[in-house]
Amino acid sequence: MRKLKINVTKWMMLPAIAAAMLSASSCSDNDEPNEEQQAKTTYALLTGDMTQAPYVGYLTAYAEMPSGNVDNIKTSSIAAYTNGMRHYGKWIFKRMNLGGMTGADGIQRYSVDETTGSLKEDGQITSGGGCNFYVYDAATGFYIDQDRGLLKIQTFNPATMQRTGEIDLSDKLGATTFEYRDIGTSLMAGKEGKLFVDIACGTNAGKGTPFNGDPALGYIDLAVIDIASGNYEKTIRYEGISYLGYPANENQMWATGDDGALYFCAHGISLAIMGASGSAIIRIKKGTTDFDRNWIIRADDYTPGTCIATVCVKDGKLYTQIGSEAMSILTMNTATVFDYFAFEIENLSKAPVKIGGIPQSTFVFQSWQGIVVIDGKVYFRVENPAESKNGYYVLSGNNTAVEAFNVTNGGVVWGFAQLSE
């Protein structure tokens, strides 16, 4: 067993999260962008805390990349619940009934007001019985509405925020010995015209999740759907791990690498052990629709019982966050015991390298933007109250990083994204 040698310091703190994504540009015939052709870029920062429901924080738009010490409480800030956010293109998306908020389940969309430069609410889809969702492109999105059926995926248009139909797998998945089965509640992902959704099985009481008492299955199943036709193609299984994605969470726990592969985080968190077991990263390579069973990163090989919940792949390296001690559900959002590491994607036998210059942080958990690429640079979310760190670090050299910005007012960082037209 390989064991990372890390000095452990425990700190109790507020939960946290954060980090970001891509930019776009267009050029004239002479490759020199003019003012009208340049893509409009905005940075969106979500901060707040979780000391008291309904956990409302501050969502603020920035015309330029934040730097130095940042006050995120501005007259232009809008109220938004914490617990992370998702983004695509020029939009921010959030689940409506999450993080202690009351009201309907569904999806809330935010965009930048062209007059004021501030973010505004500008679209909404309501649903019943939970609402995991995924935006594949500007015209194609998917979400869950369990009131319409446990084995149905609803479709919507992200540009209009209107429901467009559904994909019904009720008679496609075959017989099951479990009394309960649903799809898409924990994970939806897409690449190369295919949609991958998780299949959860268990008891009616447990609804297939460890947080309601159902045991781990010891494998994960994904249904593969052709996006253009909506047709079910097959179910793929990976033995020996449990729980891809996470229900009721803005962190999708997967990422598309710059190599075209999908990389998934299996968190392994279970109430049965009050911690994590068997957490891992697995992948589906570009040009394929099945798991690469010759490739896996197992968290227990480095720190037994730790949990992996964020991944980013760029230039032949995989970046992730690994704890220096076992995960505890009681302190999963407060223990400052996590570091960032770089793996050589095609040489996993080589020991990962700890990213230097970054203090230990809390678990990313609810944030999709734990590690992200902005303007071609890799950013890492850091929350360490003992060292007064609450923001992002950016990769600056060979496995080293420097502080990009630090939020000093507005609460813990929960999300950070780059929005582009």
Tab-separated table of C-alpha atoms in Angstrom:
chain	number	residue	atom	x	y	z
A	1	MET	CA	0.000	0.000	0.000
A	2	ARG	CA	1.284	3.438	-0.916
A	3	LYS	CA	0.739	5.922	1.879
A	4	LEU	CA	1.089	9.665	1.475
A	5	LYS	CA	3.231	11.168	4.175
A	6	ILE	CA	1.355	14.276	5.221
A	7	ASN	CA	1.523	16.299	8.413
A	8	VAL	CA	-2.011	16.439	9.773
A	9	THR	CA	-3.432	19.471	11.577
A	10	LYS	CA	-7.091	19.405	12.595
A	11	TRP	CA	-9.150	22.538	12.575
A	12	MET	CA	-12.902	23.012	13.042
A	13	MET	CA	-14.393	25.416	10.559
A	14	LEU	CA	-17.269	26.454	8.361
A	15	PRO	CA	-18.042	24.269	5.349
A	16	ALA	CA	-16.776	25.521	2.034
A	17	ILE	CA	-16.186	24.974	-1.621
A	18	ALA	CA	-15.301	26.534	-4.999
A	19	ALA	CA	-13.556	27.032	-8.492
A	20	ALA	CA	-14.396	27.619	-12.292
A	21	MET	CA	-14.447	27.050	-16.138
A	22	LEU	CA	-13.981	28.026	-19.753
A	23	SER	CA	-13.798	31.136	-21.954
A	24	ALA	CA	-14.743	31.688	-25.593
A	25	SER	CA	-13.577	34.047	-28.338
A	26	SER	CA	-14.039	34.688	-32.049
A	27	CYS	CA	-11.561	36.194	-34.501
A	28	SER	CA	-11.686	38.126	-37.744
A	29	ASP	CA	-10.103	36.887	-40.953
A	30	ASN	CA	-6.733	38.300	-39.886
A	31	ASP	CA	-7.013	36.565	-36.472
A	32	GLU	CA	-7.103	39.918	-34.678
A	33	PRO	CA	-10.253	40.098	-32.507
A	34	ASN	CA	-12.158	43.372	-32.715
A	35	GLU	CA	-14.305	44.869	-29.977
A	36	GLU	CA	-17.606	43.496	-31.304
A	37	GLN	CA	-16.209	40.004	-31.876
A	38	GLN	CA	-14.577	39.546	-28.483
A	39	ALA	CA	-16.509	37.234	-26.177
A	40	LYS	CA	-18.033	38.846	-23.135
A	41	THR	CA	-16.574	37.260	-20.028
A	42	THR	CA	-17.830	37.539	-16.455
A	43	TYR	CA	-16.655	35.832	-13.287
A	44	ALA	CA	-19.314	34.693	-10.808
A	45	LEU	CA	-18.479	34.181	-7.128
A	46	LEU	CA	-20.782	32.526	-4.573
A	47	THR	CA	-20.045	32.861	-0.850
A	48	GLY	CA	-21.954	32.303	2.381
A	49	ASP	CA	-22.033	29.982	5.358
A	50	MET	CA	-24.042	27.125	6.795
A	51	THR	CA	-24.453	28.196	10.392
A	52	GLN	CA	-28.195	28.729	10.141
A	53	ALA	CA	-30.882	27.703	7.636
A	54	PRO	CA	-31.826	28.698	4.976
A	55	TYR	CA	-28.095	29.207	4.279
A	56	VAL	CA	-28.474	32.224	2.012
A	57	GLY	CA	-25.266	33.754	0.701
A	58	TYR	CA	-24.029	36.243	-1.896
A	59	LEU	CA	-23.777	35.660	-5.642
A	60	THR	CA	-21.723	38.399	-7.294
A	61	ALA	CA	-20.567	39.115	-10.845
A	62	TYR	CA	-17.065	40.475	-11.592
A	63	ALA	CA	-16.040	42.009	-14.899
A	64	GLU	CA	-12.404	41.021	-14.232
A	65	MET	CA	-10.730	38.112	-12.500
A	66	PRO	CA	-10.787	38.792	-8.723
A	67	SER	CA	-7.389	39.318	-7.120
A	68	GLY	CA	-5.944	40.135	-3.716
A	69	ASN	CA	-8.402	40.466	-0.833
A	70	VAL	CA	-12.018	40.318	-2.024
A	71	ASP	CA	-15.150	41.696	-0.344
A	72	ASN	CA	-18.021	39.704	-1.875
A	73	ILE	CA	-20.818	41.727	-0.272
A	74	LYS	CA	-21.639	44.410	-2.835
A	75	THR	CA	-24.674	46.432	-3.788
A	76	SER	CA	-24.765	44.361	-6.968
A	77	SER	CA	-24.753	41.013	-5.096
A	78	ILE	CA	-27.921	38.954	-5.159
A	79	ALA	CA	-29.125	36.553	-2.483
A	80	ALA	CA	-28.631	32.888	-3.354
A	81	TYR	CA	-28.513	29.787	-1.202
A	82	THR	CA	-25.066	28.310	-0.631
A	83	ASN	CA	-24.127	24.637	-1.227
A	84	GLY	CA	-22.485	25.271	-4.582
A	85	MET	CA	-23.612	26.029	-8.127
A	86	ARG	CA	-23.321	24.745	-11.675
A	87	HIS	CA	-22.595	26.678	-14.862
A	88	TYR	CA	-22.618	26.408	-18.631
A	89	GLY	CA	-21.613	29.088	-21.129
A	90	LYS	CA	-23.099	32.398	-20.001
A	91	TRP	CA	-25.406	30.877	-17.370
A	92	ILE	CA	-25.317	29.885	-13.707
A	93	PHE	CA	-27.708	27.109	-12.657
A	94	LYS	CA	-28.788	26.137	-9.151
A	95	ARG	CA	-31.159	23.614	-7.691
A	96	MET	CA	-34.061	25.490	-6.142
A	97	ASN	CA	-34.915	23.462	-3.048
A	98	LEU	CA	-31.496	22.702	-1.594
A	99	GLY	CA	-29.434	23.765	1.381
A	100	GLY	CA	-32.349	24.410	3.695
A	101	MET	CA	-34.349	26.548	1.266
A	102	THR	CA	-38.098	25.990	1.243
A	103	GLY	CA	-40.301	25.873	-1.813
A	104	ALA	CA	-40.480	23.856	-5.003
A	105	ASP	CA	-37.848	21.554	-6.384
A	106	GLY	CA	-36.426	22.538	-9.736
A	107	ILE	CA	-33.749	24.513	-11.563
A	108	GLN	CA	-33.054	28.243	-11.271
A	109	ARG	CA	-31.061	29.977	-14.019
A	110	TYR	CA	-29.027	33.179	-13.607
A	111	SER	CA	-27.396	35.342	-16.252
A	112	VAL	CA	-25.633	38.695	-16.473
A	113	ASP	CA	-27.817	41.753	-16.935
A	114	GLU	CA	-26.360	43.586	-19.940
A	115	THR	CA	-27.304	46.984	-18.503
A	116	THR	CA	-26.058	46.653	-14.932
A	117	GLY	CA	-23.451	43.899	-15.297
A	118	SER	CA	-24.972	42.141	-12.278
A	119	LEU	CA	-26.370	38.633	-12.159
A	120	LYS	CA	-30.126	38.209	-12.294
A	121	GLU	CA	-32.627	35.358	-12.111
A	122	ASP	CA	-33.967	34.802	-15.600
A	123	GLY	CA	-35.418	31.319	-15.890
A	124	GLN	CA	-36.882	28.503	-13.855
A	125	ILE	CA	-38.141	24.953	-14.191
A	126	THR	CA	-40.095	23.376	-11.348
A	127	SER	CA	-40.178	19.659	-10.658
A	128	GLY	CA	-41.334	17.237	-8.028
A	129	GLY	CA	-39.465	14.683	-5.962
A	130	GLY	CA	-35.898	15.932	-6.370
A	131	CYS	CA	-34.159	17.590	-9.279
A	132	ASN	CA	-30.731	16.508	-10.378
A	133	PHE	CA	-29.949	18.070	-13.776
A	134	TYR	CA	-27.322	18.333	-16.501
A	135	VAL	CA	-26.797	20.820	-19.342
A	136	TYR	CA	-25.314	19.082	-22.393
A	137	ASP	CA	-25.329	22.106	-24.709
A	138	ALA	CA	-27.126	25.422	-25.144
A	139	ALA	CA	-30.251	23.715	-26.492
A	140	THR	CA	-30.191	20.371	-24.659
A	141	GLY	CA	-30.569	19.647	-20.964
A	142	PHE	CA	-31.830	16.836	-18.736
A	143	TYR	CA	-33.394	16.735	-15.276
A	144	ILE	CA	-35.233	14.527	-12.807
A	145	ASP	CA	-38.882	14.932	-11.831
A	146	GLN	CA	-39.781	11.872	-9.807
A	147	ASP	CA	-43.448	12.883	-9.715
A	148	ARG	CA	-43.450	12.046	-13.432
A	149	GLY	CA	-41.745	8.687	-12.895
A	150	LEU	CA	-38.708	7.136	-11.196
A	151	LEU	CA	-37.366	5.681	-14.453
A	152	LYS	CA	-37.831	8.772	-16.620
A	153	ILE	CA	-35.389	11.516	-17.606
A	154	GLN	CA	-37.024	14.863	-18.401
A	155	THR	CA	-35.578	16.993	-21.195
A	156	PHE	CA	-35.419	20.790	-21.374
A	157	ASN	CA	-34.004	23.636	-23.425
A	158	PRO	CA	-31.476	25.619	-21.320
A	159	ALA	CA	-31.868	28.689	-23.568
A	160	THR	CA	-35.640	28.934	-23.067
A	161	MET	CA	-35.846	27.072	-19.741
A	162	GLN	CA	-38.794	25.079	-21.037
A	163	ARG	CA	-39.446	21.365	-20.640
A	164	THR	CA	-39.289	19.637	-24.035
A	165	GLY	CA	-40.198	16.008	-23.286
A	166	GLU	CA	-38.897	12.902	-21.549
A	167	ILE	CA	-36.920	9.709	-22.017
A	168	ASP	CA	-38.754	6.740	-20.523
A	169	LEU	CA	-36.654	3.733	-19.482
A	170	SER	CA	-39.487	2.017	-17.587
A	171	ASP	CA	-39.506	-1.023	-19.881
A	172	LYS	CA	-35.840	-0.875	-20.953
A	173	LEU	CA	-33.796	-1.845	-17.885
A	174	GLY	CA	-35.080	-5.381	-17.413
A	175	ALA	CA	-36.251	-7.116	-14.263
A	176	THR	CA	-34.802	-6.367	-10.823
A	177	THR	CA	-34.847	-8.146	-7.465
A	178	PHE	CA	-34.901	-4.800	-5.631
A	179	GLU	CA	-38.170	-3.254	-4.514
A	180	TYR	CA	-36.941	0.237	-5.428
A	181	ARG	CA	-35.106	1.549	-8.490
A	182	ASP	CA	-34.593	5.035	-9.922
A	183	ILE	CA	-32.323	6.729	-12.474
A	184	GLY	CA	-30.328	9.932	-12.682
A	185	THR	CA	-30.730	11.052	-9.077
A	186	SER	CA	-26.994	11.083	-8.350
A	187	LEU	CA	-25.255	11.405	-11.716
A	188	MET	CA	-25.863	12.616	-15.255
A	189	ALA	CA	-22.974	13.100	-17.667
A	190	GLY	CA	-22.519	13.291	-21.413
A	191	LYS	CA	-19.955	13.082	-24.176
A	192	GLU	CA	-19.889	12.438	-27.895
A	193	GLY	CA	-23.669	12.313	-28.213
A	194	LYS	CA	-24.255	9.878	-25.349
A	195	LEU	CA	-25.901	10.468	-21.973
A	196	PHE	CA	-24.824	8.432	-18.930
A	197	VAL	CA	-27.172	8.249	-15.907
A	198	ASP	CA	-26.823	6.301	-12.666
A	199	ILE	CA	-29.196	3.507	-11.692
A	200	ALA	CA	-29.904	3.340	-7.934
A	201	CYS	CA	-31.445	0.251	-6.344
A	202	GLY	CA	-32.532	-0.589	-2.808
A	203	THR	CA	-35.538	-0.539	-0.511
A	204	ASN	CA	-38.578	1.713	-0.676
A	205	ALA	CA	-37.500	3.261	2.619
A	206	GLY	CA	-33.852	3.707	1.686
A	207	LYS	CA	-34.385	4.716	-1.962
A	208	GLY	CA	-31.024	3.217	-2.893
A	209	THR	CA	-28.889	5.656	-0.894
A	210	PRO	CA	-26.622	5.001	2.109
A	211	PHE	CA	-28.007	8.103	3.814
A	212	ASN	CA	-31.423	6.476	4.154
A	213	GLY	CA	-30.007	3.182	5.378
A	214	ASP	CA	-29.613	1.120	2.191
A	215	PRO	CA	-26.292	-0.765	2.058
A	216	ALA	CA	-23.663	-0.271	-0.628
A	217	LEU	CA	-24.193	-2.574	-3.608
A	218	GLY	CA	-20.500	-3.093	-4.302
A	219	TYR	CA	-20.900	-2.028	-7.918
A	220	ILE	CA	-22.275	0.872	-9.934
A	221	ASP	CA	-24.531	0.783	-12.990
A	222	LEU	CA	-24.925	3.504	-15.624
A	223	ALA	CA	-27.578	3.539	-18.329
A	224	VAL	CA	-26.261	4.722	-21.709
A	225	ILE	CA	-28.686	6.775	-23.828
A	226	ASP	CA	-28.283	8.169	-27.338
A	227	ILE	CA	-28.967	11.898	-26.991
A	228	ALA	CA	-30.153	12.580	-30.552
A	229	SER	CA	-32.765	9.821	-30.598
A	230	GLY	CA	-33.442	9.422	-26.867
A	231	ASN	CA	-32.987	5.670	-27.262
A	232	TYR	CA	-31.620	3.475	-24.469
A	233	GLU	CA	-28.555	1.577	-25.661
A	234	LYS	CA	-27.210	-0.481	-22.774
A	235	THR	CA	-26.270	-0.617	-19.091
A	236	ILE	CA	-22.605	-0.632	-18.089
A	237	ARG	CA	-21.338	-1.864	-14.716
A	238	TYR	CA	-18.153	-1.320	-12.698
A	239	GLU	CA	-17.568	-3.882	-9.928
A	240	GLY	CA	-15.884	-3.147	-6.611
A	241	ILE	CA	-16.938	0.476	-6.025
A	242	SER	CA	-20.170	2.195	-5.014
A	243	TYR	CA	-21.909	5.552	-5.441
A	244	LEU	CA	-20.889	7.584	-8.480
A	245	GLY	CA	-22.108	11.138	-8.041
A	246	TYR	CA	-24.127	12.299	-5.047
A	247	PRO	CA	-27.849	12.988	-4.552
A	248	ALA	CA	-29.087	16.470	-3.557
A	249	ASN	CA	-25.746	18.078	-4.339
A	250	GLU	CA	-24.514	20.792	-6.724
A	251	ASN	CA	-21.204	18.928	-7.081
A	252	GLN	CA	-21.655	16.647	-10.080
A	253	MET	CA	-18.480	14.752	-9.068
A	254	TRP	CA	-17.249	14.189	-12.636
A	255	ALA	CA	-15.335	16.141	-15.243
A	256	THR	CA	-14.499	15.986	-18.942
A	257	GLY	CA	-10.737	15.918	-19.418
A	258	ASP	CA	-8.943	17.761	-22.202
A	259	ASP	CA	-8.271	14.237	-23.521
A	260	GLY	CA	-12.005	13.819	-24.201
A	261	ALA	CA	-12.547	11.207	-21.475
A	262	LEU	CA	-15.103	11.356	-18.672
A	263	TYR	CA	-13.586	11.056	-15.181
A	264	PHE	CA	-15.940	10.037	-12.349
A	265	CYS	CA	-15.543	10.300	-8.567
A	266	ALA	CA	-16.874	7.438	-6.442
A	267	HIS	CA	-17.151	9.021	-2.979
A	268	GLY	CA	-17.764	5.854	-0.929
A	269	ILE	CA	-19.453	7.832	1.880
A	270	SER	CA	-21.757	5.689	4.010
A	271	LEU	CA	-23.700	6.147	7.236
A	272	ALA	CA	-22.932	2.524	8.039
A	273	ILE	CA	-19.274	3.366	8.644
A	274	MET	CA	-19.781	7.096	9.423
A	275	GLY	CA	-17.123	7.818	6.852
A	276	ALA	CA	-15.876	6.655	3.446
A	277	SER	CA	-14.693	3.333	2.069
A	278	GLY	CA	-13.547	2.439	-1.421
A	279	SER	CA	-13.524	5.962	-2.834
A	280	ALA	CA	-11.978	6.084	-6.316
A	281	ILE	CA	-11.704	7.787	-9.699
A	282	ILE	CA	-12.650	5.791	-12.814
A	283	ARG	CA	-13.105	6.830	-16.440
A	284	ILE	CA	-14.752	6.282	-19.826
A	285	LYS	CA	-12.218	7.098	-22.541
A	286	LYS	CA	-12.844	9.193	-25.620
A	287	GLY	CA	-14.441	7.198	-28.430
A	288	THR	CA	-15.900	4.564	-26.073
A	289	THR	CA	-19.144	4.058	-24.148
A	290	ASP	CA	-17.880	1.669	-21.469
A	291	PHE	CA	-15.587	1.917	-18.460
A	292	ASP	CA	-11.826	1.626	-18.816
A	293	ARG	CA	-11.360	-1.307	-16.442
A	294	ASN	CA	-7.563	-1.148	-16.704
A	295	TRP	CA	-7.427	2.309	-15.137
A	296	ILE	CA	-8.431	3.347	-11.586
A	297	ILE	CA	-7.197	5.602	-8.773
A	298	ARG	CA	-8.153	4.163	-5.385
A	299	ALA	CA	-8.152	6.636	-2.496
A	300	ASP	CA	-7.382	3.906	0.041
A	301	ASP	CA	-4.001	3.333	-1.640
A	302	TYR	CA	-2.930	6.741	-0.317
A	303	THR	CA	-4.974	7.389	2.836
A	304	PRO	CA	-7.322	4.581	3.923
A	305	GLY	CA	-10.845	5.908	4.426
A	306	THR	CA	-10.360	9.245	2.697
A	307	CYS	CA	-12.800	10.514	0.081
A	308	ILE	CA	-12.285	11.904	-3.441
A	309	ALA	CA	-14.970	14.302	-4.713
A	310	THR	CA	-13.265	16.526	-7.298
A	311	VAL	CA	-11.225	15.884	-10.430
A	312	CYS	CA	-9.655	17.945	-13.214
A	313	VAL	CA	-7.603	16.672	-16.177
A	314	LYS	CA	-5.285	18.872	-18.216
A	315	ASP	CA	-2.095	18.359	-20.226
A	316	GLY	CA	-1.584	14.744	-19.228
A	317	LYS	CA	-2.107	15.311	-15.513
A	318	LEU	CA	-5.039	14.537	-13.267
A	319	TYR	CA	-5.569	16.857	-10.302
A	320	THR	CA	-7.590	15.840	-7.270
A	321	GLN	CA	-7.970	16.412	-3.527
A	322	ILE	CA	-6.944	13.717	-1.002
A	323	GLY	CA	-7.298	13.820	2.784
A	324	SER	CA	-4.425	13.113	5.143
A	325	GLU	CA	-6.731	11.151	7.425
A	326	ALA	CA	-9.891	9.075	7.112
A	327	MET	CA	-13.168	10.800	6.327
A	328	SER	CA	-15.592	11.370	9.195
A	329	ILE	CA	-19.172	12.279	8.391
A	330	LEU	CA	-19.271	14.313	11.605
A	331	THR	CA	-16.414	16.585	10.484
A	332	MET	CA	-16.471	16.179	6.686
A	333	ASN	CA	-17.170	19.881	6.140
A	334	THR	CA	-14.947	21.230	8.886
A	335	ALA	CA	-11.730	19.189	9.094
A	336	THR	CA	-8.829	21.028	7.432
A	337	VAL	CA	-6.965	17.897	6.333
A	338	PHE	CA	-7.091	17.898	2.515
A	339	ASP	CA	-4.276	18.542	0.032
A	340	TYR	CA	-4.151	18.702	-3.770
A	341	PHE	CA	-2.163	16.211	-5.854
A	342	ALA	CA	-1.195	15.672	-9.485
A	343	PHE	CA	-1.205	12.204	-11.090
A	344	GLU	CA	0.380	11.244	-14.409
A	345	ILE	CA	-2.733	10.046	-16.230
A	346	GLU	CA	-1.104	7.279	-18.256
A	347	ASN	CA	1.400	6.268	-15.580
A	348	LEU	CA	-0.557	5.640	-12.391
A	349	SER	CA	2.242	3.471	-11.035
A	350	LYS	CA	4.159	6.700	-10.516
A	351	ALA	CA	3.429	8.282	-7.125
A	352	PRO	CA	1.286	11.429	-7.243
A	353	VAL	CA	2.937	14.747	-6.448
A	354	LYS	CA	1.534	17.098	-3.835
A	355	ILE	CA	0.884	20.590	-5.208
A	356	GLY	CA	3.217	22.915	-3.326
A	357	GLY	CA	2.409	26.354	-1.976
A	358	ILE	CA	-1.166	25.532	-0.942
A	359	PRO	CA	-2.230	25.214	2.704
A	360	GLN	CA	-4.428	22.301	3.704
A	361	SER	CA	-8.131	22.824	3.095
A	362	THR	CA	-11.544	21.464	3.943
A	363	PHE	CA	-13.336	18.874	1.804
A	364	VAL	CA	-14.814	20.304	-1.426
A	365	PHE	CA	-18.027	18.237	-1.011
A	366	GLN	CA	-20.844	20.469	-2.353
A	367	SER	CA	-18.801	22.447	-4.882
A	368	TRP	CA	-18.504	21.487	-8.521
A	369	GLN	CA	-15.714	24.051	-8.845
A	370	GLY	CA	-13.255	22.428	-6.431
A	371	ILE	CA	-10.605	22.341	-9.179
A	372	VAL	CA	-11.221	24.094	-12.487
A	373	VAL	CA	-9.503	25.483	-15.560
A	374	ILE	CA	-9.954	29.207	-16.336
A	375	ASP	CA	-8.117	30.928	-19.173
A	376	GLY	CA	-5.976	27.819	-19.525
A	377	LYS	CA	-4.880	27.839	-15.872
A	378	VAL	CA	-5.755	25.356	-13.113
A	379	TYR	CA	-7.381	26.837	-9.999
A	380	PHE	CA	-7.775	25.138	-6.592
A	381	ARG	CA	-10.344	26.096	-3.973
A	382	VAL	CA	-8.829	26.551	-0.477
A	383	GLU	CA	-10.624	27.105	2.843
A	384	ASN	CA	-8.420	27.224	5.951
A	385	PRO	CA	-9.668	29.591	8.685
A	386	ALA	CA	-6.657	28.978	10.940
A	387	GLU	CA	-4.495	30.579	8.246
A	388	SER	CA	-7.215	33.061	7.161
A	389	LYS	CA	-7.394	31.488	3.692
A	390	ASN	CA	-10.710	31.435	1.841
A	391	GLY	CA	-10.420	31.574	-1.923
A	392	TYR	CA	-8.432	30.143	-4.811
A	393	TYR	CA	-4.857	29.267	-5.652
A	394	VAL	CA	-3.639	29.000	-9.241
A	395	LEU	CA	-1.053	26.609	-10.663
A	396	SER	CA	2.021	28.719	-11.370
A	397	GLY	CA	4.778	26.261	-12.166
A	398	ASN	CA	5.763	22.620	-11.982
A	399	ASN	CA	3.343	21.304	-9.348
A	400	THR	CA	3.348	24.548	-7.377
A	401	ALA	CA	0.630	27.168	-6.925
A	402	VAL	CA	0.222	30.730	-5.659
A	403	GLU	CA	-2.735	32.536	-4.172
A	404	ALA	CA	-5.074	34.040	-6.809
A	405	PHE	CA	-7.517	35.781	-4.462
A	406	ASN	CA	-8.789	35.566	-0.887
A	407	VAL	CA	-12.351	36.361	0.214
A	408	THR	CA	-12.333	38.427	3.407
A	409	ASN	CA	-16.031	39.344	3.631
A	410	GLY	CA	-19.158	37.455	2.594
A	411	GLY	CA	-18.582	34.019	4.064
A	412	VAL	CA	-17.013	30.798	2.839
A	413	VAL	CA	-16.398	30.346	-0.893
A	414	TRP	CA	-19.018	27.993	-2.364
A	415	GLY	CA	-18.600	28.473	-6.088
A	416	PHE	CA	-16.512	30.317	-8.659
A	417	ALA	CA	-17.129	30.238	-12.392
A	418	GLN	CA	-16.168	32.000	-15.588
A	419	LEU	CA	-19.142	32.811	-17.804
A	420	SER	CA	-18.734	33.415	-21.534
A	421	GLU	CA	-21.113	34.278	-24.369
